[in-house]
PDB file of N, CA, C and O in Angstrom:
ATOM      1  N   MET A   1       0.800  -1.167   0.011  1.00  0.00           N
ATOM      2  CA  MET A   1       0.034  -0.028   0.039  1.00  0.00           C
ATOM      3  C   MET A   1       0.944   1.215   0.067  1.00  0.00           C
ATOM      4  O   MET A   1       0.523   2.241  -0.614  1.00  0.00           O
ATOM      5  N   SER A   2       2.068   1.287   0.764  1.00  0.00           N
ATOM      6  CA  SER A   2       2.849   2.409   0.681  1.00  0.00           C
ATOM      7  C   SER A   2       3.460   2.821  -0.607  1.00  0.00           C
ATOM      8  O   SER A   2       3.720   3.903  -0.990  1.00  0.00           O
ATOM      9  N   PHE A   3       3.700   1.731  -1.413  1.00  0.00           N
ATOM     10  CA  PHE A   3       4.284   1.954  -2.852  1.00  0.00           C
ATOM     11  C   PHE A   3       3.180   2.662  -3.646  1.00  0.00           C
ATOM     12  O   PHE A   3       3.516   3.667  -4.448  1.00  0.00           O
ATOM     13  N   LEU A   4       1.886   2.285  -3.527  1.00  0.00           N
ATOM     14  CA  LEU A   4       0.917   2.968  -4.282  1.00  0.00           C
ATOM     15  C   LEU A   4       0.776   4.478  -3.753  1.00  0.00           C
ATOM     16  O   LEU A   4       0.559   5.361  -4.589  1.00  0.00           O
ATOM     17  N   SER A   5       0.822   4.743  -2.488  1.00  0.00           N
ATOM     18  CA  SER A   5       0.815   6.036  -1.980  1.00  0.00           C
ATOM     19  C   SER A   5       1.900   6.874  -2.495  1.00  0.00           C
ATOM     20  O   SER A   5       1.786   8.046  -2.831  1.00  0.00           O
ATOM     21  N   PHE A   6       3.056   6.302  -2.590  1.00  0.00           N
ATOM     22  CA  PHE A   6       4.268   6.937  -3.112  1.00  0.00           C
ATOM     23  C   PHE A   6       3.974   7.313  -4.587  1.00  0.00           C
ATOM     24  O   PHE A   6       4.270   8.444  -5.050  1.00  0.00           O
ATOM     25  N   LEU A   7       3.474   6.375  -5.406  1.00  0.00           N
ATOM     26  CA  LEU A   7       3.224   6.667  -6.849  1.00  0.00           C
ATOM     27  C   LEU A   7       2.098   7.667  -7.007  1.00  0.00           C
ATOM     28  O   LEU A   7       2.155   8.507  -7.917  1.00  0.00           O
ATOM     29  N   LEU A   8       1.069   7.609  -6.110  1.00  0.00           N
ATOM     30  CA  LEU A   8       0.043   8.497  -6.371  1.00  0.00           C
ATOM     31  C   LEU A   8       0.199   9.865  -5.692  1.00  0.00           C
ATOM     32  O   LEU A   8      -0.626  10.784  -5.807  1.00  0.00           O
ATOM     33  N   GLY A   9       1.317   9.949  -4.923  1.00  0.00           N
ATOM     34  CA  GLY A   9       1.678  11.314  -4.329  1.00  0.00           C
ATOM     35  C   GLY A   9       0.911  11.564  -3.089  1.00  0.00           C
ATOM     36  O   GLY A   9       0.651  12.686  -2.702  1.00  0.00           O
ATOM     37  N   GLU A  10       0.238  10.532  -2.424  1.00  0.00           N
ATOM     38  CA  GLU A  10      -0.436  10.775  -1.234  1.00  0.00           C
ATOM     39  C   GLU A  10       0.451  11.242  -0.099  1.00  0.00           C
ATOM     40  O   GLU A  10       1.512  10.807   0.143  1.00  0.00           O
ATOM     41  N   LYS A  11       0.054  12.420   0.521  1.00  0.00           N
ATOM     42  CA  LYS A  11       0.871  13.071   1.487  1.00  0.00           C
ATOM     43  C   LYS A  11       0.649  12.461   2.940  1.00  0.00           C
ATOM     44  O   LYS A  11      -0.440  12.057   3.272  1.00  0.00           O
ATOM     45  N   LYS A  12       1.724  12.432   3.630  1.00  0.00           N
ATOM     46  CA  LYS A  12       1.684  11.878   5.017  1.00  0.00           C
ATOM     47  C   LYS A  12       1.154  12.994   5.858  1.00  0.00           C
ATOM     48  O   LYS A  12       1.382  14.153   5.547  1.00  0.00           O
ATOM     49  N   LYS A  13       0.540  12.780   7.016  1.00  0.00           N
ATOM     50  CA  LYS A  13       0.108  13.663   7.903  1.00  0.00           C
ATOM     51  C   LYS A  13       1.399  14.398   8.529  1.00  0.00           C
ATOM     52  O   LYS A  13       2.393  13.708   8.757  1.00  0.00           O
ATOM     53  N   THR A  14       1.336  15.645   8.796  1.00  0.00           N
ATOM     54  CA  THR A  14       2.389  16.403   9.351  1.00  0.00           C
ATOM     55  C   THR A  14       2.934  15.806  10.625  1.00  0.00           C
ATOM     56  O   THR A  14       4.211  15.685  10.784  1.00  0.00           O
ATOM     57  N   ALA A  15       2.036  15.378  11.558  1.00  0.00           N
ATOM     58  CA  ALA A  15       2.456  14.871  12.755  1.00  0.00           C
ATOM     59  C   ALA A  15       3.349  13.611  12.623  1.00  0.00           C
ATOM     60  O   ALA A  15       4.351  13.403  13.320  1.00  0.00           O
ATOM     61  N   SER A  16       2.977  12.758  11.724  1.00  0.00           N
ATOM     62  CA  SER A  16       3.669  11.509  11.531  1.00  0.00           C
ATOM     63  C   SER A  16       5.013  11.675  10.917  1.00  0.00           C
ATOM     64  O   SER A  16       6.039  11.073  11.301  1.00  0.00           O
ATOM     65  N   VAL A  17       5.111  12.648   9.999  1.00  0.00           N
ATOM     66  CA  VAL A  17       6.404  13.119   9.415  1.00  0.00           C
ATOM     67  C   VAL A  17       7.353  13.692  10.451  1.00  0.00           C
ATOM     68  O   VAL A  17       8.483  13.288  10.544  1.00  0.00           O
ATOM     69  N   ALA A  18       6.801  14.543  11.269  1.00  0.00           N
ATOM     70  CA  ALA A  18       7.600  15.153  12.382  1.00  0.00           C
ATOM     71  C   ALA A  18       8.058  14.146  13.375  1.00  0.00           C
ATOM     72  O   ALA A  18       9.309  14.143  13.816  1.00  0.00           O
ATOM     73  N   LYS A  19       7.234  13.203  13.673  1.00  0.00           N
ATOM     74  CA  LYS A  19       7.673  11.962  14.517  1.00  0.00           C
ATOM     75  C   LYS A  19       8.844  11.181  13.906  1.00  0.00           C
ATOM     76  O   LYS A  19       9.764  10.913  14.668  1.00  0.00           O
ATOM     77  N   GLU A  20       8.698  10.816  12.750  1.00  0.00           N
ATOM     78  CA  GLU A  20       9.680  10.125  12.050  1.00  0.00           C
ATOM     79  C   GLU A  20      10.987  10.886  12.004  1.00  0.00           C
ATOM     80  O   GLU A  20      12.082  10.303  12.182  1.00  0.00           O
ATOM     81  N   ARG A  21      10.904  12.142  11.694  1.00  0.00           N
ATOM     82  CA  ARG A  21      12.153  12.895  11.736  1.00  0.00           C
ATOM     83  C   ARG A  21      12.840  13.076  13.053  1.00  0.00           C
ATOM     84  O   ARG A  21      14.164  12.997  13.210  1.00  0.00           O
ATOM     85  N   LEU A  22      11.937  13.190  14.066  1.00  0.00           N
ATOM     86  CA  LEU A  22      12.557  13.171  15.498  1.00  0.00           C
ATOM     87  C   LEU A  22      13.136  11.830  15.812  1.00  0.00           C
ATOM     88  O   LEU A  22      14.253  11.932  16.459  1.00  0.00           O
ATOM     89  N   GLN A  23      12.614  10.861  15.362  1.00  0.00           N
ATOM     90  CA  GLN A  23      13.118   9.459  15.708  1.00  0.00           C
ATOM     91  C   GLN A  23      14.467   9.294  14.992  1.00  0.00           C
ATOM     92  O   GLN A  23      15.359   8.711  15.588  1.00  0.00           O
ATOM     93  N   ILE A  24      14.596   9.703  13.879  1.00  0.00           N
ATOM     94  CA  ILE A  24      15.906   9.663  13.049  1.00  0.00           C
ATOM     95  C   ILE A  24      16.859  10.396  13.783  1.00  0.00           C
ATOM     96  O   ILE A  24      18.112   9.984  13.861  1.00  0.00           O
ATOM     97  N   ILE A  25      16.545  11.740  14.138  1.00  0.00           N
ATOM     98  CA  ILE A  25      17.611  12.656  14.799  1.00  0.00           C
ATOM     99  C   ILE A  25      18.053  11.929  16.098  1.00  0.00           C
ATOM    100  O   ILE A  25      19.171  11.872  16.392  1.00  0.00           O
ATOM    101  N   LEU A  26      17.074  11.402  16.882  1.00  0.00           N
ATOM    102  CA  LEU A  26      17.497  10.804  18.135  1.00  0.00           C
ATOM    103  C   LEU A  26      18.325   9.473  17.948  1.00  0.00           C
ATOM    104  O   LEU A  26      19.357   9.352  18.758  1.00  0.00           O
ATOM    105  N   ALA A  27      17.990   8.730  16.989  1.00  0.00           N
ATOM    106  CA  ALA A  27      18.755   7.488  16.658  1.00  0.00           C
ATOM    107  C   ALA A  27      20.227   7.879  16.238  1.00  0.00           C
ATOM    108  O   ALA A  27      21.207   7.254  16.664  1.00  0.00           O
ATOM    109  N   HIS A  28      20.351   8.936  15.439  1.00  0.00           N
ATOM    110  CA  HIS A  28      21.568   9.484  15.005  1.00  0.00           C
ATOM    111  C   HIS A  28      22.458   9.867  16.133  1.00  0.00           C
ATOM    112  O   HIS A  28      23.639   9.598  16.265  1.00  0.00           O
ATOM    113  N   GLU A  29      21.905  10.637  17.083  1.00  0.00           N
ATOM    114  CA  GLU A  29      22.640  11.237  18.167  1.00  0.00           C
ATOM    115  C   GLU A  29      23.050  10.056  19.077  1.00  0.00           C
ATOM    116  O   GLU A  29      24.106  10.157  19.636  1.00  0.00           O
ATOM    117  N   ARG A  30      22.199   9.064  19.311  1.00  0.00           N
ATOM    118  CA  ARG A  30      22.557   7.959  20.178  1.00  0.00           C
ATOM    119  C   ARG A  30      23.744   7.165  19.683  1.00  0.00           C
ATOM    120  O   ARG A  30      24.517   6.701  20.392  1.00  0.00           O
ATOM    121  N   SER A  31      23.731   6.936  18.431  1.00  0.00           N
ATOM    122  CA  SER A  31      24.850   6.073  17.776  1.00  0.00           C
ATOM    123  C   SER A  31      25.985   6.949  17.567  1.00  0.00           C
ATOM    124  O   SER A  31      27.231   6.381  17.361  1.00  0.00           O
ATOM    125  N   GLY A  32      25.926   8.333  17.665  1.00  0.00           N
ATOM    126  CA  GLY A  32      27.182   9.100  17.344  1.00  0.00           C
ATOM    127  C   GLY A  32      27.867   9.510  18.538  1.00  0.00           C
ATOM    128  O   GLY A  32      28.154   8.628  19.445  1.00  0.00           O
ATOM    129  N   ARG A  33      28.245  10.702  18.656  1.00  0.00           N
ATOM    130  CA  ARG A  33      29.136  11.192  19.717  1.00  0.00           C
ATOM    131  C   ARG A  33      28.269  11.227  21.087  1.00  0.00           C
ATOM    132  O   ARG A  33      27.115  11.140  21.092  1.00  0.00           O
ATOM    133  N   ASN A  34      29.043  11.593  22.135  1.00  0.00           N
ATOM    134  CA  ASN A  34      28.417  11.484  23.471  1.00  0.00           C
ATOM    135  C   ASN A  34      28.535  12.938  24.072  1.00  0.00           C
ATOM    136  O   ASN A  34      29.204  13.161  25.120  1.00  0.00           O
ATOM    137  N   ALA A  35      27.946  14.065  23.330  1.00  0.00           N
ATOM    138  CA  ALA A  35      28.034  15.394  23.844  1.00  0.00           C
ATOM    139  C   ALA A  35      27.154  15.716  25.015  1.00  0.00           C
ATOM    140  O   ALA A  35      26.083  15.009  25.123  1.00  0.00           O
ATOM    141  N   ALA A  36      27.519  16.699  25.760  1.00  0.00           N
ATOM    142  CA  ALA A  36      26.666  17.069  26.890  1.00  0.00           C
ATOM    143  C   ALA A  36      25.356  17.720  26.363  1.00  0.00           C
ATOM    144  O   ALA A  36      24.293  17.286  26.937  1.00  0.00           O
ATOM    145  N   GLU A  37      25.343  18.440  25.357  1.00  0.00           N
ATOM    146  CA  GLU A  37      24.165  19.017  24.739  1.00  0.00           C
ATOM    147  C   GLU A  37      24.286  18.843  23.254  1.00  0.00           C
ATOM    148  O   GLU A  37      25.061  19.395  22.533  1.00  0.00           O
ATOM    149  N   PRO A  38      23.417  17.925  22.649  1.00  0.00           N
ATOM    150  CA  PRO A  38      23.491  17.719  21.280  1.00  0.00           C
ATOM    151  C   PRO A  38      23.323  18.974  20.376  1.00  0.00           C
ATOM    152  O   PRO A  38      22.469  19.932  20.847  1.00  0.00           O
ATOM    153  N   ASP A  39      23.912  19.094  19.301  1.00  0.00           N
ATOM    154  CA  ASP A  39      23.735  20.412  18.471  1.00  0.00           C
ATOM    155  C   ASP A  39      22.397  20.537  17.796  1.00  0.00           C
ATOM    156  O   ASP A  39      22.091  21.534  17.297  1.00  0.00           O
ATOM    157  N   TYR A  40      21.576  19.422  17.849  1.00  0.00           N
ATOM    158  CA  TYR A  40      20.322  19.621  17.081  1.00  0.00           C
ATOM    159  C   TYR A  40      19.232  20.303  17.914  1.00  0.00           C
ATOM    160  O   TYR A  40      18.222  20.554  17.402  1.00  0.00           O
ATOM    161  N   LEU A  41      19.411  20.403  19.230  1.00  0.00           N
ATOM    162  CA  LEU A  41      18.379  21.001  20.181  1.00  0.00           C
ATOM    163  C   LEU A  41      18.007  22.341  19.668  1.00  0.00           C
ATOM    164  O   LEU A  41      16.826  22.699  19.688  1.00  0.00           O
ATOM    165  N   GLN A  42      18.858  23.237  19.311  1.00  0.00           N
ATOM    166  CA  GLN A  42      18.616  24.571  18.906  1.00  0.00           C
ATOM    167  C   GLN A  42      17.869  24.548  17.655  1.00  0.00           C
ATOM    168  O   GLN A  42      16.878  25.355  17.471  1.00  0.00           O
ATOM    169  N   ASP A  43      18.231  23.608  16.684  1.00  0.00           N
ATOM    170  CA  ASP A  43      17.397  23.532  15.372  1.00  0.00           C
ATOM    171  C   ASP A  43      16.113  23.044  15.720  1.00  0.00           C
ATOM    172  O   ASP A  43      15.104  23.503  15.069  1.00  0.00           O
ATOM    173  N   LEU A  44      15.960  22.105  16.437  1.00  0.00           N
ATOM    174  CA  LEU A  44      14.590  21.563  16.875  1.00  0.00           C
ATOM    175  C   LEU A  44      13.754  22.635  17.530  1.00  0.00           C
ATOM    176  O   LEU A  44      12.643  22.739  17.083  1.00  0.00           O
ATOM    177  N   GLN A  45      14.323  23.430  18.314  1.00  0.00           N
ATOM    178  CA  GLN A  45      13.552  24.515  18.914  1.00  0.00           C
ATOM    179  C   GLN A  45      13.082  25.565  17.913  1.00  0.00           C
ATOM    180  O   GLN A  45      11.948  26.004  17.875  1.00  0.00           O
ATOM    181  N   ARG A  46      14.069  25.913  16.967  1.00  0.00           N
ATOM    182  CA  ARG A  46      13.590  26.779  15.931  1.00  0.00           C
ATOM    183  C   ARG A  46      12.544  26.265  15.011  1.00  0.00           C
ATOM    184  O   ARG A  46      11.588  26.934  14.659  1.00  0.00           O
ATOM    185  N   ASP A  47      12.657  24.909  14.673  1.00  0.00           N
ATOM    186  CA  ASP A  47      11.512  24.320  13.846  1.00  0.00           C
ATOM    187  C   ASP A  47      10.205  24.305  14.626  1.00  0.00           C
ATOM    188  O   ASP A  47       9.238  24.528  13.917  1.00  0.00           O
ATOM    189  N   LEU A  48      10.294  24.069  15.853  1.00  0.00           N
ATOM    190  CA  LEU A  48       8.993  24.027  16.531  1.00  0.00           C
ATOM    191  C   LEU A  48       8.363  25.410  16.604  1.00  0.00           C
ATOM    192  O   LEU A  48       7.125  25.572  16.423  1.00  0.00           O
ATOM    193  N   VAL A  49       9.145  26.435  16.842  1.00  0.00           N
ATOM    194  CA  VAL A  49       8.643  27.810  16.752  1.00  0.00           C
ATOM    195  C   VAL A  49       8.069  28.151  15.364  1.00  0.00           C
ATOM    196  O   VAL A  49       6.902  28.716  15.349  1.00  0.00           O
ATOM    197  N   ALA A  50       8.647  27.742  14.304  1.00  0.00           N
ATOM    198  CA  ALA A  50       8.213  27.987  12.975  1.00  0.00           C
ATOM    199  C   ALA A  50       6.888  27.287  12.715  1.00  0.00           C
ATOM    200  O   ALA A  50       5.873  27.891  12.202  1.00  0.00           O
ATOM    201  N   VAL A  51       6.732  26.045  13.183  1.00  0.00           N
ATOM    202  CA  VAL A  51       5.594  25.303  12.881  1.00  0.00           C
ATOM    203  C   VAL A  51       4.441  25.817  13.803  1.00  0.00           C
ATOM    204  O   VAL A  51       3.181  26.066  13.246  1.00  0.00           O
ATOM    205  N   ILE A  52       4.623  26.102  15.044  1.00  0.00           N
ATOM    206  CA  ILE A  52       3.539  26.586  15.834  1.00  0.00           C
ATOM    207  C   ILE A  52       3.106  28.026  15.517  1.00  0.00           C
ATOM    208  O   ILE A  52       1.858  28.308  15.538  1.00  0.00           O
ATOM    209  N   SER A  53       4.087  28.804  14.972  1.00  0.00           N
ATOM    210  CA  SER A  53       3.627  30.091  14.525  1.00  0.00           C
ATOM    211  C   SER A  53       2.751  30.150  13.292  1.00  0.00           C
ATOM    212  O   SER A  53       2.199  31.216  13.075  1.00  0.00           O
ATOM    213  N   LYS A  54       2.703  29.045  12.621  1.00  0.00           N
ATOM    214  CA  LYS A  54       1.746  28.940  11.507  1.00  0.00           C
ATOM    215  C   LYS A  54       0.257  28.955  12.030  1.00  0.00           C
ATOM    216  O   LYS A  54      -0.584  29.423  11.332  1.00  0.00           O
ATOM    217  N   TYR A  55       0.107  28.664  13.252  1.00  0.00           N
ATOM    218  CA  TYR A  55      -1.300  28.513  13.801  1.00  0.00           C
ATOM    219  C   TYR A  55      -1.604  29.587  14.791  1.00  0.00           C
ATOM    220  O   TYR A  55      -2.793  29.999  14.908  1.00  0.00           O
ATOM    221  N   ILE A  56      -0.672  29.923  15.687  1.00  0.00           N
ATOM    222  CA  ILE A  56      -0.940  30.911  16.695  1.00  0.00           C
ATOM    223  C   ILE A  56       0.338  31.815  16.879  1.00  0.00           C
ATOM    224  O   ILE A  56       1.467  31.313  16.539  1.00  0.00           O
ATOM    225  N   LYS A  57       0.052  32.895  17.407  1.00  0.00           N
ATOM    226  CA  LYS A  57       1.237  33.904  17.558  1.00  0.00           C
ATOM    227  C   LYS A  57       1.820  33.586  18.901  1.00  0.00           C
ATOM    228  O   LYS A  57       1.153  33.548  19.952  1.00  0.00           O
ATOM    229  N   ILE A  58       3.125  33.229  18.865  1.00  0.00           N
ATOM    230  CA  ILE A  58       3.858  32.808  20.106  1.00  0.00           C
ATOM    231  C   ILE A  58       5.212  33.632  20.147  1.00  0.00           C
ATOM    232  O   ILE A  58       5.624  34.163  19.200  1.00  0.00           O
ATOM    233  N   ASN A  59       5.654  33.682  21.377  1.00  0.00           N
ATOM    234  CA  ASN A  59       6.976  34.351  21.640  1.00  0.00           C
ATOM    235  C   ASN A  59       8.026  33.068  21.437  1.00  0.00           C
ATOM    236  O   ASN A  59       7.841  32.056  22.159  1.00  0.00           O
ATOM    237  N   PRO A  60       9.100  33.217  20.648  1.00  0.00           N
ATOM    238  CA  PRO A  60      10.113  32.059  20.564  1.00  0.00           C
ATOM    239  C   PRO A  60      10.644  31.720  21.914  1.00  0.00           C
ATOM    240  O   PRO A  60      11.095  30.572  22.066  1.00  0.00           O
ATOM    241  N   ASP A  61      10.705  32.632  22.900  1.00  0.00           N
ATOM    242  CA  ASP A  61      11.237  32.296  24.140  1.00  0.00           C
ATOM    243  C   ASP A  61      10.294  31.417  25.039  1.00  0.00           C
ATOM    244  O   ASP A  61      10.714  30.930  26.005  1.00  0.00           O
ATOM    245  N   ASP A  62       9.130  31.235  24.510  1.00  0.00           N
ATOM    246  CA  ASP A  62       8.085  30.400  25.131  1.00  0.00           C
ATOM    247  C   ASP A  62       8.170  28.934  24.951  1.00  0.00           C
ATOM    248  O   ASP A  62       7.430  28.073  25.408  1.00  0.00           O
ATOM    249  N   ILE A  63       9.247  28.547  24.149  1.00  0.00           N
ATOM    250  CA  ILE A  63       9.416  27.192  23.805  1.00  0.00           C
ATOM    251  C   ILE A  63      10.884  26.753  24.279  1.00  0.00           C
ATOM    252  O   ILE A  63      11.785  27.402  23.945  1.00  0.00           O
ATOM    253  N   LYS A  64      10.835  25.699  25.147  1.00  0.00           N
ATOM    254  CA  LYS A  64      12.064  25.203  25.666  1.00  0.00           C
ATOM    255  C   LYS A  64      12.249  23.796  25.302  1.00  0.00           C
ATOM    256  O   LYS A  64      11.380  22.932  25.465  1.00  0.00           O
ATOM    257  N   VAL A  65      13.457  23.422  24.836  1.00  0.00           N
ATOM    258  CA  VAL A  65      13.745  21.979  24.479  1.00  0.00           C
ATOM    259  C   VAL A  65      14.949  21.498  25.325  1.00  0.00           C
ATOM    260  O   VAL A  65      15.991  22.227  25.380  1.00  0.00           O
ATOM    261  N   ASN A  66      14.842  20.394  26.073  1.00  0.00           N
ATOM    262  CA  ASN A  66      15.892  19.987  26.836  1.00  0.00           C
ATOM    263  C   ASN A  66      16.020  18.445  26.735  1.00  0.00           C
ATOM    264  O   ASN A  66      15.005  17.767  26.690  1.00  0.00           O
ATOM    265  N   LEU A  67      17.263  17.983  26.846  1.00  0.00           N
ATOM    266  CA  LEU A  67      17.561  16.582  26.718  1.00  0.00           C
ATOM    267  C   LEU A  67      18.340  16.171  28.056  1.00  0.00           C
ATOM    268  O   LEU A  67      19.309  16.774  28.340  1.00  0.00           O
ATOM    269  N   GLU A  68      17.692  15.167  28.731  1.00  0.00           N
ATOM    270  CA  GLU A  68      18.191  14.754  29.970  1.00  0.00           C
ATOM    271  C   GLU A  68      18.747  13.305  29.862  1.00  0.00           C
ATOM    272  O   GLU A  68      17.993  12.468  29.318  1.00  0.00           O
ATOM    273  N   ARG A  69      19.872  13.008  30.386  1.00  0.00           N
ATOM    274  CA  ARG A  69      20.314  11.656  30.277  1.00  0.00           C
ATOM    275  C   ARG A  69      20.558  11.030  31.675  1.00  0.00           C
ATOM    276  O   ARG A  69      21.252  11.643  32.532  1.00  0.00           O
ATOM    277  N   GLN A  70      20.056   9.946  31.955  1.00  0.00           N
ATOM    278  CA  GLN A  70      20.322   9.198  33.351  1.00  0.00           C
ATOM    279  C   GLN A  70      20.532   7.725  32.920  1.00  0.00           C
ATOM    280  O   GLN A  70      19.715   7.022  32.508  1.00  0.00           O
ATOM    281  N   ASP A  71      21.726   7.282  33.265  1.00  0.00           N
ATOM    282  CA  ASP A  71      22.168   5.965  32.937  1.00  0.00           C
ATOM    283  C   ASP A  71      21.889   5.638  31.436  1.00  0.00           C
ATOM    284  O   ASP A  71      22.492   6.320  30.598  1.00  0.00           O
ATOM    285  N   ASN A  72      20.990   4.712  31.069  1.00  0.00           N
ATOM    286  CA  ASN A  72      20.807   4.398  29.675  1.00  0.00           C
ATOM    287  C   ASN A  72      19.498   5.023  29.220  1.00  0.00           C
ATOM    288  O   ASN A  72      18.981   4.624  28.130  1.00  0.00           O
ATOM    289  N   LEU A  73      19.015   5.992  29.913  1.00  0.00           N
ATOM    290  CA  LEU A  73      17.668   6.520  29.565  1.00  0.00           C
ATOM    291  C   LEU A  73      17.912   7.982  29.133  1.00  0.00           C
ATOM    292  O   LEU A  73      18.597   8.775  29.757  1.00  0.00           O
ATOM    293  N   GLU A  74      17.282   8.376  28.004  1.00  0.00           N
ATOM    294  CA  GLU A  74      17.218   9.786  27.545  1.00  0.00           C
ATOM    295  C   GLU A  74      15.852  10.216  27.507  1.00  0.00           C
ATOM    296  O   GLU A  74      14.960   9.502  27.067  1.00  0.00           O
ATOM    297  N   VAL A  75      15.558  11.343  28.080  1.00  0.00           N
ATOM    298  CA  VAL A  75      14.371  12.061  28.035  1.00  0.00           C
ATOM    299  C   VAL A  75      14.393  13.370  27.289  1.00  0.00           C
ATOM    300  O   VAL A  75      15.076  14.182  27.689  1.00  0.00           O
ATOM    301  N   LEU A  76      13.634  13.499  26.224  1.00  0.00           N
ATOM    302  CA  LEU A  76      13.483  14.670  25.496  1.00  0.00           C
ATOM    303  C   LEU A  76      12.239  15.425  26.031  1.00  0.00           C
ATOM    304  O   LEU A  76      11.184  14.994  25.915  1.00  0.00           O
ATOM    305  N   GLU A  77      12.549  16.685  26.637  1.00  0.00           N
ATOM    306  CA  GLU A  77      11.428  17.492  27.219  1.00  0.00           C
ATOM    307  C   GLU A  77      11.179  18.612  26.398  1.00  0.00           C
ATOM    308  O   GLU A  77      12.120  19.372  26.017  1.00  0.00           O
ATOM    309  N   VAL A  78       9.956  18.878  26.039  1.00  0.00           N
ATOM    310  CA  VAL A  78       9.592  20.116  25.216  1.00  0.00           C
ATOM    311  C   VAL A  78       8.454  20.781  25.933  1.00  0.00           C
ATOM    312  O   VAL A  78       7.424  20.250  26.187  1.00  0.00           O
ATOM    313  N   LYS A  79       8.819  22.026  26.307  1.00  0.00           N
ATOM    314  CA  LYS A  79       7.891  22.787  27.146  1.00  0.00           C
ATOM    315  C   LYS A  79       7.463  24.013  26.263  1.00  0.00           C
ATOM    316  O   LYS A  79       8.339  24.776  25.723  1.00  0.00           O
ATOM    317  N   ILE A  80       6.072  24.095  26.014  1.00  0.00           N
ATOM    318  CA  ILE A  80       5.589  25.113  25.173  1.00  0.00           C
ATOM    319  C   ILE A  80       4.475  25.931  25.940  1.00  0.00           C
ATOM    320  O   ILE A  80       3.532  25.300  26.338  1.00  0.00           O
ATOM    321  N   GLU A  81       4.729  27.188  26.106  1.00  0.00           N
ATOM    322  CA  GLU A  81       3.840  28.044  26.778  1.00  0.00           C
ATOM    323  C   GLU A  81       2.977  28.741  25.771  1.00  0.00           C
ATOM    324  O   GLU A  81       3.512  29.540  24.920  1.00  0.00           O
ATOM    325  N   LEU A  82       1.666  28.456  25.718  1.00  0.00           N
ATOM    326  CA  LEU A  82       0.824  29.004  24.880  1.00  0.00           C
ATOM    327  C   LEU A  82       0.145  30.199  25.376  1.00  0.00           C
ATOM    328  O   LEU A  82      -0.204  30.230  26.597  1.00  0.00           O
ATOM    329  N   PRO A  83      -0.181  31.286  24.565  1.00  0.00           N
ATOM    330  CA  PRO A  83      -0.832  32.442  25.139  1.00  0.00           C
ATOM    331  C   PRO A  83      -2.273  32.206  25.535  1.00  0.00           C
ATOM    332  O   PRO A  83      -2.892  31.202  24.981  1.00  0.00           O
ATOM    333  N   ASP A  84      -2.864  32.866  26.444  1.00  0.00           N
ATOM    334  CA  ASP A  84      -4.268  32.757  26.819  1.00  0.00           C
ATOM    335  C   ASP A  84      -5.157  32.987  25.557  1.00  0.00           C
ATOM    336  O   ASP A  84      -4.849  33.787  24.674  1.00  0.00           O
ATOM    337  N   SER A  85      -6.222  32.249  25.454  1.00  0.00           N
ATOM    338  CA  SER A  85      -7.079  32.401  24.275  1.00  0.00           C
ATOM    339  C   SER A  85      -8.122  33.474  24.508  1.00  0.00           C
ATOM    340  O   SER A  85      -9.045  33.718  23.602  1.00  0.00           O
ATOM    341  N   ARG A  86      -7.954  34.201  25.609  1.00  0.00           N
ATOM    342  CA  ARG A  86      -8.990  35.368  25.867  1.00  0.00           C
ATOM    343  C   ARG A  86      -8.706  36.539  25.144  1.00  0.00           C
ATOM    344  O   ARG A  86      -7.756  37.088  24.819  1.00  0.00           O
TER     345      ARG A  86
END
């Protein structure tokens, strides 16, 4: 079915594409170097600001991306403060 989707040009949903990209980035960083703060975090934060800004007006400082490592566990934390809808 995915081959037909490819031939017919069926687009994937934005969320699933973003999830796949994030998984690729995380897999690459895990297999690569062991830096204290991966260099992709700032790019990820800029991308999130760009995507969210398409839908609502936000301050770029209201999005924080953090990666924490404890033993063999990595936690990617994304904090997004949205403006009041009032």
